[in-house]
Structures are given as structure tokens and as C-alpha cells.
Tab-separated table of C-alpha atoms (C1' of nucleotides) in Angstrom:
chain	number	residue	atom	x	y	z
A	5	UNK	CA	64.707	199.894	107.521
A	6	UNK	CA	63.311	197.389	109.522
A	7	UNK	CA	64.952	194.138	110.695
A	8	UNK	CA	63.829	192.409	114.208
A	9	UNK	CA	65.960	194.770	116.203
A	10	UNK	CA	63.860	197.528	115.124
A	11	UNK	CA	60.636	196.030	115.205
A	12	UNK	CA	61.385	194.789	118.672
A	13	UNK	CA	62.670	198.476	119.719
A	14	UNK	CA	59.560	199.549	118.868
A	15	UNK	CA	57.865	197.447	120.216
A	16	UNK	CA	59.302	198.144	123.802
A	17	UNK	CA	58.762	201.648	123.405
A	18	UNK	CA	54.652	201.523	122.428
A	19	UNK	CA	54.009	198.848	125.322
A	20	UNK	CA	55.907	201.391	127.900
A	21	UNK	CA	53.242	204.360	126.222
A	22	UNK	CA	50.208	202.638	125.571
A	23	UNK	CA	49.954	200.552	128.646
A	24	UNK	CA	46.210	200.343	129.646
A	25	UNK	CA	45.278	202.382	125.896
A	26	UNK	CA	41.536	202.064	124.418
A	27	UNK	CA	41.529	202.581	120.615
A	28	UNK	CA	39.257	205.563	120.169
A	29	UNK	CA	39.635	205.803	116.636
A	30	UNK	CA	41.746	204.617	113.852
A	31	UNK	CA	42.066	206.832	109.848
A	32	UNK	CA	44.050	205.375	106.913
A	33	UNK	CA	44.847	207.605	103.879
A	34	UNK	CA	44.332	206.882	100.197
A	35	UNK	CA	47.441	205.809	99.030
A	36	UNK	CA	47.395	202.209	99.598
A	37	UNK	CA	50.552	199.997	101.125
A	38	UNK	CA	51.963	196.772	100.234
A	39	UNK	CA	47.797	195.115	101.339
A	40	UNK	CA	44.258	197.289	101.416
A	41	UNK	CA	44.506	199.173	104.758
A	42	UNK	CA	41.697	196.337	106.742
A	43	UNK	CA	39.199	199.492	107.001
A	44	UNK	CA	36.410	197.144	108.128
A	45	UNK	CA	37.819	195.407	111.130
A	46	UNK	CA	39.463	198.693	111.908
A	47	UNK	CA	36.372	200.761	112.259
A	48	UNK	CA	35.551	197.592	114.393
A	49	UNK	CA	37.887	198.192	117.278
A	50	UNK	CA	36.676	201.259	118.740
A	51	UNK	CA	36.391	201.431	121.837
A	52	UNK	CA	38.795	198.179	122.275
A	53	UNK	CA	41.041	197.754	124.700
A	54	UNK	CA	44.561	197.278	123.535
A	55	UNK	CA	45.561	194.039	125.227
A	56	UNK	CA	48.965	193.543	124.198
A	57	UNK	CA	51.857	194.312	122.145
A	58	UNK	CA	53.848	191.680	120.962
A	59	UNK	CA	56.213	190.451	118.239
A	60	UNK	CA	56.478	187.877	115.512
A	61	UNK	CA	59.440	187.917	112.664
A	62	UNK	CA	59.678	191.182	112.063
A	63	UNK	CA	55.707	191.607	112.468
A	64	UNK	CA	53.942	194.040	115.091
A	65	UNK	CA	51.124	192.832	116.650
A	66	UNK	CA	48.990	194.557	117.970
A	67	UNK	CA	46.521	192.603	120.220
A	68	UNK	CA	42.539	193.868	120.638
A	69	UNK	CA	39.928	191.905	121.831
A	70	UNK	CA	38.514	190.342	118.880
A	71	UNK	CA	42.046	189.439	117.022
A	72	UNK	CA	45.328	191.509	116.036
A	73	UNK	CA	46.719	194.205	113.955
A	74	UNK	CA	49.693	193.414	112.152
A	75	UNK	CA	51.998	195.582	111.409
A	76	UNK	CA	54.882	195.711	109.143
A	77	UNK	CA	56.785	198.464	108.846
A	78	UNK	CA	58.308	197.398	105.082
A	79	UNK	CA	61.363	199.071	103.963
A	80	UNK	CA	61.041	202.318	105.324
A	81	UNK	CA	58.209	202.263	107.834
A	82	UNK	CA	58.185	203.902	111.614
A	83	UNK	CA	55.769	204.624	114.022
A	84	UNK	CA	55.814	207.630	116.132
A	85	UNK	CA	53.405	208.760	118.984
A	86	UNK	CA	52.225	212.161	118.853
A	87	UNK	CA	49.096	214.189	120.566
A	88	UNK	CA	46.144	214.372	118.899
A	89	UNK	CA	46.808	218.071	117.394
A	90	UNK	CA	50.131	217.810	115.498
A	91	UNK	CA	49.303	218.019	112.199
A	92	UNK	CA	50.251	215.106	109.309
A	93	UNK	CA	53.454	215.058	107.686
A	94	UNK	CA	54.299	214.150	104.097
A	95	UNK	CA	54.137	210.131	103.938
A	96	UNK	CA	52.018	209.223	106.972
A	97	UNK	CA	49.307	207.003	105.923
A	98	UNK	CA	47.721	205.648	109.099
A	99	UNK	CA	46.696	207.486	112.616
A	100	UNK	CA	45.035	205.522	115.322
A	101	UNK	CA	43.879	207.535	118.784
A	102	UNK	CA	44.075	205.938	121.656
A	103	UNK	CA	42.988	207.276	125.078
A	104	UNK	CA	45.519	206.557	127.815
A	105	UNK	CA	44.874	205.994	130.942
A	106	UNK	CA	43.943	209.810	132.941
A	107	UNK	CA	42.020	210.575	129.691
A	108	UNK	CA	45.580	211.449	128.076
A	109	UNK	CA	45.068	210.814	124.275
A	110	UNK	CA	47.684	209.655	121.920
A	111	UNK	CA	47.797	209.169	118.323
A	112	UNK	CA	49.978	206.203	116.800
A	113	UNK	CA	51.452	207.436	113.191
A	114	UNK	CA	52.055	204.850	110.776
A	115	UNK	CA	55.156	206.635	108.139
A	116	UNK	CA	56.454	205.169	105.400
A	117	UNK	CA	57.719	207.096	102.226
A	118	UNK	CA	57.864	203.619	100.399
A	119	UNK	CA	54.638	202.243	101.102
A	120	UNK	CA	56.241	198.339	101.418
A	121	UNK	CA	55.099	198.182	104.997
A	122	UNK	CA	51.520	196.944	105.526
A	123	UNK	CA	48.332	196.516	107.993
A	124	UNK	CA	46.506	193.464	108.174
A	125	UNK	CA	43.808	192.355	110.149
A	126	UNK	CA	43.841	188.611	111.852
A	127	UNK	CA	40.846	187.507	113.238
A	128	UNK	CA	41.058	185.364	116.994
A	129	UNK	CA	39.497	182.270	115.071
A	130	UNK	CA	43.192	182.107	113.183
A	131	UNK	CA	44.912	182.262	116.190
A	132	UNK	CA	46.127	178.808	116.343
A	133	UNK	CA	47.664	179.600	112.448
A	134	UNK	CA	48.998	183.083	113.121
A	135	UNK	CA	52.677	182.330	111.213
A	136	UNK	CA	49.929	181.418	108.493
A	137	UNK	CA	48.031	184.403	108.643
A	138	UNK	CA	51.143	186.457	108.338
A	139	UNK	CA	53.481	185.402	105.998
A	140	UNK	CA	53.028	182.970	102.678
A	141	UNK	CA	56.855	181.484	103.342
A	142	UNK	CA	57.258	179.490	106.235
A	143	UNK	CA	58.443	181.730	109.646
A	144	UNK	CA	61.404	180.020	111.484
A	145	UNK	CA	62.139	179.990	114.765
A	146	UNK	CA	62.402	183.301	117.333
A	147	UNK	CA	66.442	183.956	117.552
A	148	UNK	CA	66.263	185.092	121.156
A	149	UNK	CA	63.622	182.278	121.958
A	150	UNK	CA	64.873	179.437	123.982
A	151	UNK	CA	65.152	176.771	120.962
A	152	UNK	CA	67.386	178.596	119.233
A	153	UNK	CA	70.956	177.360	119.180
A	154	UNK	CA	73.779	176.064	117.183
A	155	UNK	CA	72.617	172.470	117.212
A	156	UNK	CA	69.353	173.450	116.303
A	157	UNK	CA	70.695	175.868	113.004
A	158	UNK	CA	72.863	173.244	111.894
A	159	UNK	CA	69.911	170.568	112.389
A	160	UNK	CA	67.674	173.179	109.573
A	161	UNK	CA	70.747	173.565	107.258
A	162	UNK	CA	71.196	170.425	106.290
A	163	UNK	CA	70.926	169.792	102.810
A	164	UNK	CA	70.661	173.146	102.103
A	165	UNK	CA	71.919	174.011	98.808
A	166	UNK	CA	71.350	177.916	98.761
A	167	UNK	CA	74.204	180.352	100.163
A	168	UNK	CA	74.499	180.674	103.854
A	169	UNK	CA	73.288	184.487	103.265
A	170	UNK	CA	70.312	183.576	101.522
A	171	UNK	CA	69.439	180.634	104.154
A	172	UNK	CA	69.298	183.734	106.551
A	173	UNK	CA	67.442	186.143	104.968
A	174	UNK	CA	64.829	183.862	103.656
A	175	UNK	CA	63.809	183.044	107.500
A	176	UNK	CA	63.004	179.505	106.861
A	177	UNK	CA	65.361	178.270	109.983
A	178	UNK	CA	65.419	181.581	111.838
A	179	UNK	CA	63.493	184.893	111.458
A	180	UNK	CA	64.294	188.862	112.127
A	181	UNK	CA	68.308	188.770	110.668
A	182	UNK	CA	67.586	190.917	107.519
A	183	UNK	CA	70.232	192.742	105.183
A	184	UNK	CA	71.946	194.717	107.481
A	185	UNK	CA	72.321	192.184	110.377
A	186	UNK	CA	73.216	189.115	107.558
A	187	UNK	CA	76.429	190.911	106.807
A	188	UNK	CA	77.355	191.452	110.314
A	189	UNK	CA	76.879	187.788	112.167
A	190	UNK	CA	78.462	186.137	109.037
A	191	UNK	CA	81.291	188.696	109.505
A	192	UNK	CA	81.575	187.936	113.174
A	193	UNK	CA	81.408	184.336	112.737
A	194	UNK	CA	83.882	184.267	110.409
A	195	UNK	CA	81.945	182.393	107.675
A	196	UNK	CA	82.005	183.340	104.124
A	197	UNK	CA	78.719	184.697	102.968
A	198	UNK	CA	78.556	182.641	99.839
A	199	UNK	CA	79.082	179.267	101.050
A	200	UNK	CA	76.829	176.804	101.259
A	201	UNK	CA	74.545	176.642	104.335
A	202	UNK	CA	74.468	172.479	104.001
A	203	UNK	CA	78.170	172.628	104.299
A	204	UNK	CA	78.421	174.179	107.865
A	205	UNK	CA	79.708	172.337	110.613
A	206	UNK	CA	78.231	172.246	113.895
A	207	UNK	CA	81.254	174.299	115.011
A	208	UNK	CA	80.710	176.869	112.488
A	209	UNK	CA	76.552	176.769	113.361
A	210	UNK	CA	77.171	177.574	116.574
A	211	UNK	CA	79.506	180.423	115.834
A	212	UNK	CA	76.878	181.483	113.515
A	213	UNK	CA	73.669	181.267	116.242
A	214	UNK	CA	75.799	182.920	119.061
A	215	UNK	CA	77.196	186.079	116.898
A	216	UNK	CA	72.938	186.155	115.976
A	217	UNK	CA	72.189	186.422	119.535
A	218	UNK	CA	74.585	188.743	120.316
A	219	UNK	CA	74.423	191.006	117.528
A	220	UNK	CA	70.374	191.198	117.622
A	221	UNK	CA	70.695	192.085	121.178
A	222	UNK	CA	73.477	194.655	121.192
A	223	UNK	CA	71.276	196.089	118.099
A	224	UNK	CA	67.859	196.264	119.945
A	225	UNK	CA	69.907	198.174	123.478
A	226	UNK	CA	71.495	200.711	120.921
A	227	UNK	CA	68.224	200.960	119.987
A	228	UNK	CA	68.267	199.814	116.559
A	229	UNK	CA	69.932	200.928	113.333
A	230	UNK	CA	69.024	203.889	111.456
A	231	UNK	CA	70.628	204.367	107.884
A	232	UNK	CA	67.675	206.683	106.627
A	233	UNK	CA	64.497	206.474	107.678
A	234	UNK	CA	63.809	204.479	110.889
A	235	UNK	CA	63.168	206.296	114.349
A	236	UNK	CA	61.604	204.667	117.701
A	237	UNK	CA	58.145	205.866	118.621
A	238	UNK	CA	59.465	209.211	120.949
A	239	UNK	CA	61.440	210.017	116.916
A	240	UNK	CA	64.730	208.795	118.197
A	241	UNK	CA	67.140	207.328	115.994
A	242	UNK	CA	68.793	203.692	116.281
A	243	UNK	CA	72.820	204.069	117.245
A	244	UNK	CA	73.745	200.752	116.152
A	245	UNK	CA	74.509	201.740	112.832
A	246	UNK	CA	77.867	203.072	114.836
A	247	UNK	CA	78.698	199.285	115.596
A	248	UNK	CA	78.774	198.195	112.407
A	249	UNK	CA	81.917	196.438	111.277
A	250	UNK	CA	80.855	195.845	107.565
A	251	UNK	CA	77.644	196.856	106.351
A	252	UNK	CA	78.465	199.920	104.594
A	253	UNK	CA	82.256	199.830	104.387
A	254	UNK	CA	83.201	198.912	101.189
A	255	UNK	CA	86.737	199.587	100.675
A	256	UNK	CA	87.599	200.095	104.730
A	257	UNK	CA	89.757	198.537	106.806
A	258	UNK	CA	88.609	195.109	107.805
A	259	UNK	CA	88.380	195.576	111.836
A	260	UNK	CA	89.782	192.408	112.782
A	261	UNK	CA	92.877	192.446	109.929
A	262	UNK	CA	93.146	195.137	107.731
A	263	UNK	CA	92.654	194.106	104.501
A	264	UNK	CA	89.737	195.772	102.543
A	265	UNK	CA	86.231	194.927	103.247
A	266	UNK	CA	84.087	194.151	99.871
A	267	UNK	CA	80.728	194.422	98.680
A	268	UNK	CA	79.750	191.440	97.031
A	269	UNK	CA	76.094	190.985	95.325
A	270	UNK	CA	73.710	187.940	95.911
A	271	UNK	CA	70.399	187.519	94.938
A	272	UNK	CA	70.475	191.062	93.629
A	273	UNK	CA	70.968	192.128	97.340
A	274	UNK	CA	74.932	193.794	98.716
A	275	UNK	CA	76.760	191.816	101.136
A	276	UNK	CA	79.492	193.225	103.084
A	277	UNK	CA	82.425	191.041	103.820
A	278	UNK	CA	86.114	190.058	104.895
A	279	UNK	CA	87.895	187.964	102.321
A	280	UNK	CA	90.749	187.487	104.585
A	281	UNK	CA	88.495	186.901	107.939
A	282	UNK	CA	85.737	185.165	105.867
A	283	UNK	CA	86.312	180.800	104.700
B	196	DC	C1'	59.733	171.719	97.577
B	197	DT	C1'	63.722	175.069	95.811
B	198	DA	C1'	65.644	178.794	93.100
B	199	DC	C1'	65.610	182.739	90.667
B	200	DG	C1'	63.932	187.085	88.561
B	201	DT	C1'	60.956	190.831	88.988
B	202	DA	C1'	57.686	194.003	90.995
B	203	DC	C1'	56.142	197.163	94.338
B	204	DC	C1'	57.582	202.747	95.804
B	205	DT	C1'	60.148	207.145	97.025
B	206	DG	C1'	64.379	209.451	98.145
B	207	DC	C1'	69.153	210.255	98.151
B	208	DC	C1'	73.696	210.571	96.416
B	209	DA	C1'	77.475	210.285	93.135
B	210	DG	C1'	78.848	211.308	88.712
B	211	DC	C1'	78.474	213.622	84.548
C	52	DT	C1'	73.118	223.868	88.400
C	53	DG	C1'	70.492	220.089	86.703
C	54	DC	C1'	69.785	215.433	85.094
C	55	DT	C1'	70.365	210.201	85.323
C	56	DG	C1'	71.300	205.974	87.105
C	57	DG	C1'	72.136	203.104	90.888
C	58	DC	C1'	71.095	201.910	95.324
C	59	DA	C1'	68.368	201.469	99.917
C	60	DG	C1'	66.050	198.090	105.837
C	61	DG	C1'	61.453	193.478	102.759
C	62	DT	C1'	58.172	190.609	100.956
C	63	DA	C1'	55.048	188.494	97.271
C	64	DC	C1'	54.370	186.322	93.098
C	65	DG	C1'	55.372	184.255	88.715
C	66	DT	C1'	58.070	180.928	86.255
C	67	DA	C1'	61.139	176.837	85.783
DNA sequence: CTACGTACCTGCCAGC
DNA sequence: TGCTGGCAGGTACGTA
């Protein structure tokens, strides 16, 4: 599921819940995820206050005291809040209680019928390494952080020999634009997917970097996209899937001229595209 | 360093 | 009505 949109949606929607929240305590099932559940430092954080709730990449953090929780929700991960009596469903694998504010307890459901997403546990001493900590590839900039721009995309892509799709998803320049959202700002910029990302001009970079913006930010108010799995934290589903002028519209109408949108394949991986609207 | 293939999992849907 | 194969939001790791 889960591209920065979504992360960031839910995000949003724990801070507004868990404002003020004390871990109380925190059970992980047997089936293992993408890393060993971090039982240890877990079973540590009772009776921590939850600090914060922030964002990296596509990475939920969730701050305590003594370091962070990390959270990625994979493929088909989502979190959902729930009281303390409604009973597991097929696929959840993680269930932390926390006591609200007013003695109101609420259990945090980790879900994930794939099991790509992950929990990992990042002590405060790594804080000043935290990109590190999380990821073996190098994490690029925020997109809706206040370096990001045109300049600075076309700045990263030079020399860049890989397709302008690929440059994306790895996250090297900029993180959060996954599968779904790759399709749709090369669409919207009017750049075809296969090109190279060295051979962008600063024109087409910042074409590029403002269709980002605006398509991660129209995706997070709609409240994400949901082709299958994903669902905020109150089980709603993401309407941005509506918006979508390519991803999933093989042999439709282009939206801008008519012709028929394609599904191409790179790196194993579909792209949706324009081959009229698309140079 | 880059680039590429493959692996990790379950579920769903189209086609036979 | 099965069955089978292909495909699905992402990352990590091995090999050149």
C-alpha cells in the first residue's frame, strides 16, 4: 500500500488520538515481519510516555523516551485504533495499549496480510544517524520540506544514468513517491517514464518537483490511496485512488488527449503512461 | 558507487 | 465450479 501520503495520513490521524498516550503494554505475534519484532526494547517502554509522532520516508516513528519505534507498514500494512476488548482479526501481528489521557485506553493494531512491513527499535544514542538506523540505501530529501525544489532535483540527477522512474523510486534524491505516485507526477509533468534522469532539464526538473508537491499533497487531504488493503487508523479508506489519471488505466483514455494510456514494465515494476503526452 | 535480479508473503482476479 | 498464473503499495541482499 503504503507510499508517503499514507504514512503521513496516518500519521495525522494517531497524533490527533494518542495525544498525551502512556504505553501500557505492547504484544507481537509469532509470525515474524520483514525484521524480529524488537521484543526487548518493547517490553522496555512501559509505562513511557509517547512523546511524539513523526515521519521519515515512508517510516513511522514513534517517539518514547529512551529512543523510537519505527514503523513500516510494507506492502500491505495499516494501523487501526481499537478499545482494548475487540478481539484480533486474521493478519494482525502487533497490539500496543496505550492509556489516554481520562484513563481512556486504546490499543494500536499493527495489520498486514503480507508481513513486508516491519518494527524496529532505535535507540536515542543513534539519534544523530537516524536515516542510518533506518534504511541501508541512502534517504533523500523530505518532498514537502523546504529544500526541495526543481533546482535542487535537477542538481541530484545529474549524471544519472538510470530511468527517471527508477531515480524516483529508489529515493536517493527524494523520498515517499513510490509506485503509484511515480506514474502519476511523471504523467503530470509530461516526462516520459523511461528517459534518462541525467538528461532532464532544469525546466523539465521543476515540472517534475512541482507535480511531486502537488500530487503528494492532494493525496495525503483525500486521505491517501487505497487499492486493497490500506485504511487510516478510525478504518477509513484513502479516496485518492479516484484522482488517478494513470495508475491503473491501461487501455483508457489518456485525460489530457485521448489516446490510450499504456502499461509499460521497468525494473520488473508497471508504469502507467501517455505516449502522446509523455517525451 | 551503480545496476540488475531475486526473495520475502498473502490475496485477488482473469482466464481456462 | 475449480485450478493456475500473474499481479499487487516496498525494501534488502546478492552478484557483476
Amino acid at each position: 500500500m503504503p507510499e508517503l501520503p499514507e504514512v503521513e495520513v496516518t500519521a495525522q490521524r494517531l497524533r490527533a488520538s494518542l495525544a498525551g498516550a502512556t504505553l501500557a503494554e505492547c504484544r507481537s505475534g509469532a509470525k515474524r515481519l520483514r525484521h524480529p519484532f524488537p521484543k526487548a526494547a518493547a517490553t522496555r517502554l512501559a509505562g513511557q510516555p509517547l512523546i511524539r509522532i513523526g515521519r521519515r520516508a515512508k517510516y513511522l516513528l514513534l517517539e518514547f523516551p529512551p529512543g523510537w519505534l519505527a514503523v513500516h507498514l510494507g506492502m500491505s500494512g495499516a494501523i487501526r485504533l481499537c478499545g482494548p476488548d475487540e478481539p484480533e482479526i486474521l493478519h494482525d501481528h502487533v497490539r500496543m495499549r496505550f492509556a489516554c489521557p481520562e484513563k481512556i485506553m486504546v490499543d494500536l493494531v499493527y495489520h498486514d496480510p503480507r508481513r513486508f512491513g516491519s518494527f524496529r527499535w532505535i535507540d536515542r544514542r543513534y539519534a544523530d544517524s537516524l536515516d542510518q538506523q533506518l534504511s541501508n540505501s541512502p534517504l533523500g530529501v523530505e518532498p514537502l520540506g523546504t529544500v526541495f525544489n526543481g533546482a535542487y532535483l535537477h542538481k541530484a540527477s545529474r549524471g544519472k544514468k538510470v530511468s527517471v522512474k527508477q531515480w524516483l523510486l529508489s529515493g536517493h534524491a527524494v523520498v515517499g513517491v513510490g509506485n503509484i505516485y511515480a506514474s502519476e507526477v511523471m504523467f503530470i509533468s509530461g516526462i516520459d517514464p523511461r528517459r534518462k534522469a541525467g538528461s532532464l532539464s532544469l525546466a523539465h526538473c521543476e515540472l517534475l518537483a512541482d507535480a511531486i508537491v502537488k500530487v503528494l499533497r492532494q493525496a495525503i487531504d483525500a486521505g491517501g490511496t487505497t487499492l486493497q488493503d490500506f485504511t487510516a487508523p478510525d478504518g477509513s479508506e484513502g479516496r485518492y485512488g479516484q484522482s488517478h489519471q494513470v495508475y491503473g488505466r491501461e487501455g483508457l483514455a489518456c485525460p489530457r488527449c485521448g489516446k490510450s494510456i499504456v502499461r509499460i514494465v521497468q525494473q520488473q515494476r508497471s508504469t502507467f503512461c501517455c505516449r502522446g503526452c509523455q517525451r
